[in-house]
Coordinates of C-alpha atoms in Angstrom, one line a residue:
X1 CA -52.0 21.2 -21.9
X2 CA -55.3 20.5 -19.7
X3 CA -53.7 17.3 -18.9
X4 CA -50.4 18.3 -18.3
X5 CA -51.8 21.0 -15.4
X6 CA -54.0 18.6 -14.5
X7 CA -51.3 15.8 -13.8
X8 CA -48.8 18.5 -12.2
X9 CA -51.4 19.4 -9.5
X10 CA -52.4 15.9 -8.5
X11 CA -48.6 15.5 -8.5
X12 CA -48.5 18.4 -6.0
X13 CA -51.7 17.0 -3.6
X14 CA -50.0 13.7 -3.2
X15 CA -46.4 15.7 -2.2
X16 CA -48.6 17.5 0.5
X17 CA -50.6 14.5 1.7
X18 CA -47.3 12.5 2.2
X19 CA -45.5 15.3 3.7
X20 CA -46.3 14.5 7.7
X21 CA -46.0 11.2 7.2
X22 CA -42.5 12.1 6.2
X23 CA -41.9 14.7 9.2
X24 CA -43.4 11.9 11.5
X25 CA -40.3 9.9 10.6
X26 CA -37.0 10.7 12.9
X27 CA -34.9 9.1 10.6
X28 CA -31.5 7.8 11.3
X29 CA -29.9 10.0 14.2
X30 CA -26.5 11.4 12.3
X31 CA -24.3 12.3 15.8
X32 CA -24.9 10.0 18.7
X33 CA -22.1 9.7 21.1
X34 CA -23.0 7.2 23.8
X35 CA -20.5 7.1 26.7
X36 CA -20.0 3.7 28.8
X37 CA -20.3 2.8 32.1
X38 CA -15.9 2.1 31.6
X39 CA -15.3 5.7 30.6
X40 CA -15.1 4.3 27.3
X41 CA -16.7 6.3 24.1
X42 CA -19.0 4.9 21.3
X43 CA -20.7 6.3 17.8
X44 CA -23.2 6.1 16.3
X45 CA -23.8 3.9 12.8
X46 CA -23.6 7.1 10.9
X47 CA -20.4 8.6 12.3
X48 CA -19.0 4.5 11.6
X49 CA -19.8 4.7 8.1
X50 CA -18.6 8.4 7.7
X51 CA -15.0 7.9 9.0
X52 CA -14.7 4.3 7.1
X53 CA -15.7 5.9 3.6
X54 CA -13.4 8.7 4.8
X55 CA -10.6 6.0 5.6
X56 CA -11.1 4.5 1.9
X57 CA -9.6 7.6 0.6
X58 CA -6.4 6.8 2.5
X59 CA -6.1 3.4 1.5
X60 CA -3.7 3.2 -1.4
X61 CA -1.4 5.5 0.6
X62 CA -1.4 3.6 3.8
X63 CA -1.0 0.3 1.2
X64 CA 2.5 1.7 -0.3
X65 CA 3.7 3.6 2.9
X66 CA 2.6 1.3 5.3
X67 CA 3.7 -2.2 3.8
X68 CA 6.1 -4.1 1.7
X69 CA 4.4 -2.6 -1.6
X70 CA 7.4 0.2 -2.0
X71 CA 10.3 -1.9 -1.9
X72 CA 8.7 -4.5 -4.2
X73 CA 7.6 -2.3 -7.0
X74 CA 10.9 -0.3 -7.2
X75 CA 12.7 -3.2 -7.1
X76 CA 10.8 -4.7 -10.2
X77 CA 11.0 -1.5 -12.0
X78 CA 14.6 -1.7 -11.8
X79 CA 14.7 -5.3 -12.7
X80 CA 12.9 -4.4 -15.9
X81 CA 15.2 -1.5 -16.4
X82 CA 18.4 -3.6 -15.8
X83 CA 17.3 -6.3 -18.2
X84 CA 16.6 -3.5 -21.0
X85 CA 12.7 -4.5 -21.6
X86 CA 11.4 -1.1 -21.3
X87 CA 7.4 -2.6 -21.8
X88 CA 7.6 -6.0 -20.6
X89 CA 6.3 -7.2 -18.2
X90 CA 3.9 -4.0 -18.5
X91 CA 3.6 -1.7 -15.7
X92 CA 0.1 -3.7 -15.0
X93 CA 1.9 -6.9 -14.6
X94 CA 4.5 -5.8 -11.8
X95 CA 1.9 -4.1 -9.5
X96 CA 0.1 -7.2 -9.8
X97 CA 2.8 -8.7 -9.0
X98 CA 3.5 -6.3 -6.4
X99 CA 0.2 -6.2 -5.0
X100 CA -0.1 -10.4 -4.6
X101 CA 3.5 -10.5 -3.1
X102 CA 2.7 -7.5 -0.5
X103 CA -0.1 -10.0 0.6
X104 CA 1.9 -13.3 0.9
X105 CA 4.0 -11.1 3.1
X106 CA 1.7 -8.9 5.4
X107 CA -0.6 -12.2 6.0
X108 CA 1.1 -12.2 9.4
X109 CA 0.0 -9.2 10.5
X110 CA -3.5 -9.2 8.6
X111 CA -4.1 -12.3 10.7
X112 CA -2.8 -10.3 14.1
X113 CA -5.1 -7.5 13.0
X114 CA -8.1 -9.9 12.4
X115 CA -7.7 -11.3 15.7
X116 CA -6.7 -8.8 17.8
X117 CA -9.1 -6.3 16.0
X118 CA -11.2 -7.1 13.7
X119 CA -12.8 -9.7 15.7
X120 CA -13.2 -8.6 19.2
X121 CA -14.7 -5.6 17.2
X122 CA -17.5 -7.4 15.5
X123 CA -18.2 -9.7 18.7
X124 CA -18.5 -6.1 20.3
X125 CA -15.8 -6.5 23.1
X126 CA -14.0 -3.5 21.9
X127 CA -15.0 0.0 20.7
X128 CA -14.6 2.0 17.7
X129 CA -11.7 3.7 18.6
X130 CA -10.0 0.4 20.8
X131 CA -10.8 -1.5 17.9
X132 CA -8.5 1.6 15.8
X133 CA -5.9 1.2 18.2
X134 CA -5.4 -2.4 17.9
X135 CA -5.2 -2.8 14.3
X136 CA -2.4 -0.4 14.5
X137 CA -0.4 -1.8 16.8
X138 CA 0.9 -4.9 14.1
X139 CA 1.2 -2.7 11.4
X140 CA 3.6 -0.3 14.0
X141 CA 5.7 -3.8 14.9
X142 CA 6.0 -4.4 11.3
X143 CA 7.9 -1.1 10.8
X144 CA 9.7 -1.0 13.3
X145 CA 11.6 -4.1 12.1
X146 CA 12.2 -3.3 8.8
X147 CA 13.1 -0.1 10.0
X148 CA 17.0 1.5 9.9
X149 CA 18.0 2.9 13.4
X150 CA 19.3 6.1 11.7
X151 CA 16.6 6.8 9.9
X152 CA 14.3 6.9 13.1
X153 CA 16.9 9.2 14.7
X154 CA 16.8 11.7 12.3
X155 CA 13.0 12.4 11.6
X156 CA 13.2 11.9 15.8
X157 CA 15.3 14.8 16.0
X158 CA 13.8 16.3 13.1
X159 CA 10.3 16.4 14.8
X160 CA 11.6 17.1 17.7
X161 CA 10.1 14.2 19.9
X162 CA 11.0 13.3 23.2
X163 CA 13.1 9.5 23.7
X164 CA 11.0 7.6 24.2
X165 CA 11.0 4.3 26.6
X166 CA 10.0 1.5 24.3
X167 CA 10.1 1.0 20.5
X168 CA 6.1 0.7 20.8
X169 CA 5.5 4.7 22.1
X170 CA 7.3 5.8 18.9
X171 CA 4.5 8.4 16.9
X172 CA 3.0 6.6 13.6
X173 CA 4.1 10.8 12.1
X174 CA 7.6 9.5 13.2
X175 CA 7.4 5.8 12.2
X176 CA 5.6 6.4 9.0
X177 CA 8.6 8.6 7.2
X178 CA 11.6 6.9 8.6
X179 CA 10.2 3.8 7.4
X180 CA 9.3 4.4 3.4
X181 CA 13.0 6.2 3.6
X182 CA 14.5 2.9 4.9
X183 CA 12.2 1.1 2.5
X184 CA 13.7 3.3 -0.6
X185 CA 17.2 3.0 0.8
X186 CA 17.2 -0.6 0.3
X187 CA 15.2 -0.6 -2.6
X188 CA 17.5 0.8 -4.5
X189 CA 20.5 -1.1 -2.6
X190 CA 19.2 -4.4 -3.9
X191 CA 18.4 -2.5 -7.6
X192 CA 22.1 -2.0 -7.5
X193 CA 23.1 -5.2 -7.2
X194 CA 20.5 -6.9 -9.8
X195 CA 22.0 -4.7 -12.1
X196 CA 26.1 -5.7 -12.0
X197 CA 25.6 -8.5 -14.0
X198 CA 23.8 -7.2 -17.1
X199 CA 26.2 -4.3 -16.7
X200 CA 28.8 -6.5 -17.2
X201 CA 26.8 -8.1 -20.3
X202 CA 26.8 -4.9 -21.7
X203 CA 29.8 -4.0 -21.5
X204 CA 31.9 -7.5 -23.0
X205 CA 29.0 -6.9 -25.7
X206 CA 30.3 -3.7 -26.4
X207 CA 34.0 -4.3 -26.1
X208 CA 33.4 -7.2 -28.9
X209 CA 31.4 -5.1 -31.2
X210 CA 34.1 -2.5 -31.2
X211 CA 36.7 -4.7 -31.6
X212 CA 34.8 -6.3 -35.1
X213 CA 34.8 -3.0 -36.2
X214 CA 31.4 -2.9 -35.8
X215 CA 30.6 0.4 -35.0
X216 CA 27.0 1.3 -36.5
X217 CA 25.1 -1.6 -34.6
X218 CA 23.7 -1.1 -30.9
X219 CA 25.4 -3.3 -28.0
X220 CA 21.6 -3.4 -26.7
X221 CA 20.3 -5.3 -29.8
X222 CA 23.0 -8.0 -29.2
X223 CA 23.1 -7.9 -25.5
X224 CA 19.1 -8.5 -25.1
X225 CA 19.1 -12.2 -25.9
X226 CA 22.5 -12.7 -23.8
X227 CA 20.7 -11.0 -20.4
X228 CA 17.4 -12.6 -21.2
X229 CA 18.9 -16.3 -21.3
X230 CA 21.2 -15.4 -18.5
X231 CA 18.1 -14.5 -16.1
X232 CA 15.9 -17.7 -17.3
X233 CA 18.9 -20.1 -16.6
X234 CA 19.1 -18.8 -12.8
X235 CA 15.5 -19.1 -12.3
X236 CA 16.2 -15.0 -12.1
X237 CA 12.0 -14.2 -11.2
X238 CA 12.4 -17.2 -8.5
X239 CA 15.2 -15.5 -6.7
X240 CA 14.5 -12.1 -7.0
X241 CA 10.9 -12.9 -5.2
X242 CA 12.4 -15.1 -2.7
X243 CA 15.4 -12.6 -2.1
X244 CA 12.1 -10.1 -1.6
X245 CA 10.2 -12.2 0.4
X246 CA 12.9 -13.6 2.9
X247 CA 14.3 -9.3 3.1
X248 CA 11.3 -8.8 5.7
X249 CA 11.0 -9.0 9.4
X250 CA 7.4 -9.4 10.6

């Protein structure tokens, strides 16, 4: 016990001893807002860091509402759906799939956003916020053409927002919901269409089961193999992620 006491005051000395040396140090300043000789506005390190980590947490929304990633993965989802596999490919595979196709078609605007942003940004030729600015601007171009014109009217009129001059000075709170409902619109538009022909499988499977009398066995066990080898012998994965890939406008 001697030991323990005499341990937990020495413990207490050297907390006490380092204490100013602690107080001498300012530390890292956590709000410094420096204002340039251009009128423009600058933070701190601290407030940099703060709104990034903060921006993280908005990343997987601004990923499926802000890029190809919705119309890819419903239209997959379908696909699998339509071809009656209701595991395979698993869920994992098609937003992999998803998530690697999304990048093969946003590299056009990730490399406008590099240069026009990224870069000027860490060669300190543009602010914090400028920097903001100009990454947005290819992502905005990017929705508004793959954008439906009716769409934009409505949640224009539903917002109430003024006409505007130029496509550009639409509001990303305006932008953002007319595009993922154009996005869904012809999500499921193409879904429809992938699935005519293994309706039609389905149902000459059907008709020819009934017809044998055989009335006890399910048209999906027979019709399976049929749609399978009927989607391998078009190169079906080929065109569906070409028909995908070619649907956007960057």
């Amino acid at each position: 016990m001697r030991w323990r006491a005499f341990a937990a005051w020495c413990g207490v000395l050297l907390g006490l001893w380092a204490l100013p040396a602690w107080s001498a140090d300012p530390g890292i300043p956590a709000v410094t807002v420096v204002t340039g000789a251009d009128g423009t506005t600058d933070y701190s390190v601290t407030i940099q860091i703060l709104a990034l980590m903060t921006l993280l947490t908005f990343l997987p929304a601004i990923l499926m509402m802000m890029t190809s990633f919705t119309r890819i993965i419903i239209v997959l989802s379908i696909l699998r759906q339509a071809l009656g596999l209701q595991q395979t490919p698993s869920s994992q595979v098609l937003v992999g799939l998803s998530l690697f196709l999304t990048l093969f078609i946003m590299t056009p605007v990730l490399n406008q956003v590099n240069e026009r942003a990224v870069q000027p940004y860490l060669n300190e030729e543009l602010g914090t916020l400028d920097a903001v600015k100009a990454a947005g601007q290819p992502f905005h171009n990017f929705m508004i053409h793959n954008t439906r014109q009716n769409d934009l009217d409505l949640f224009m009129r539903i917002s109430a927002t003024a006409p505007v001059a130029e496509p550009a000075e639409i509001p990303f709170t305006v932008l953002v919901p007319a595009f993922v409902t154009s996005e869904l619109k012809t999500a499921f538009q193409i879904g429809f269409m992938l699935f005519i022909p293994f309706l039609v499988i389905d149902l000459v499977v059907a008709s020819v089961l009934m017809a044998m009398g055989m009335m006890m066995l399910s048209p999906v066990i027979i019709s399976l193999p049929f749609k399978i080898m009927l989607f391998v012998l078009v190169d079906g994965w080929a065109m569906v992620m070409g028909t995908l890939a070619a649907s956007f406008g960057v």
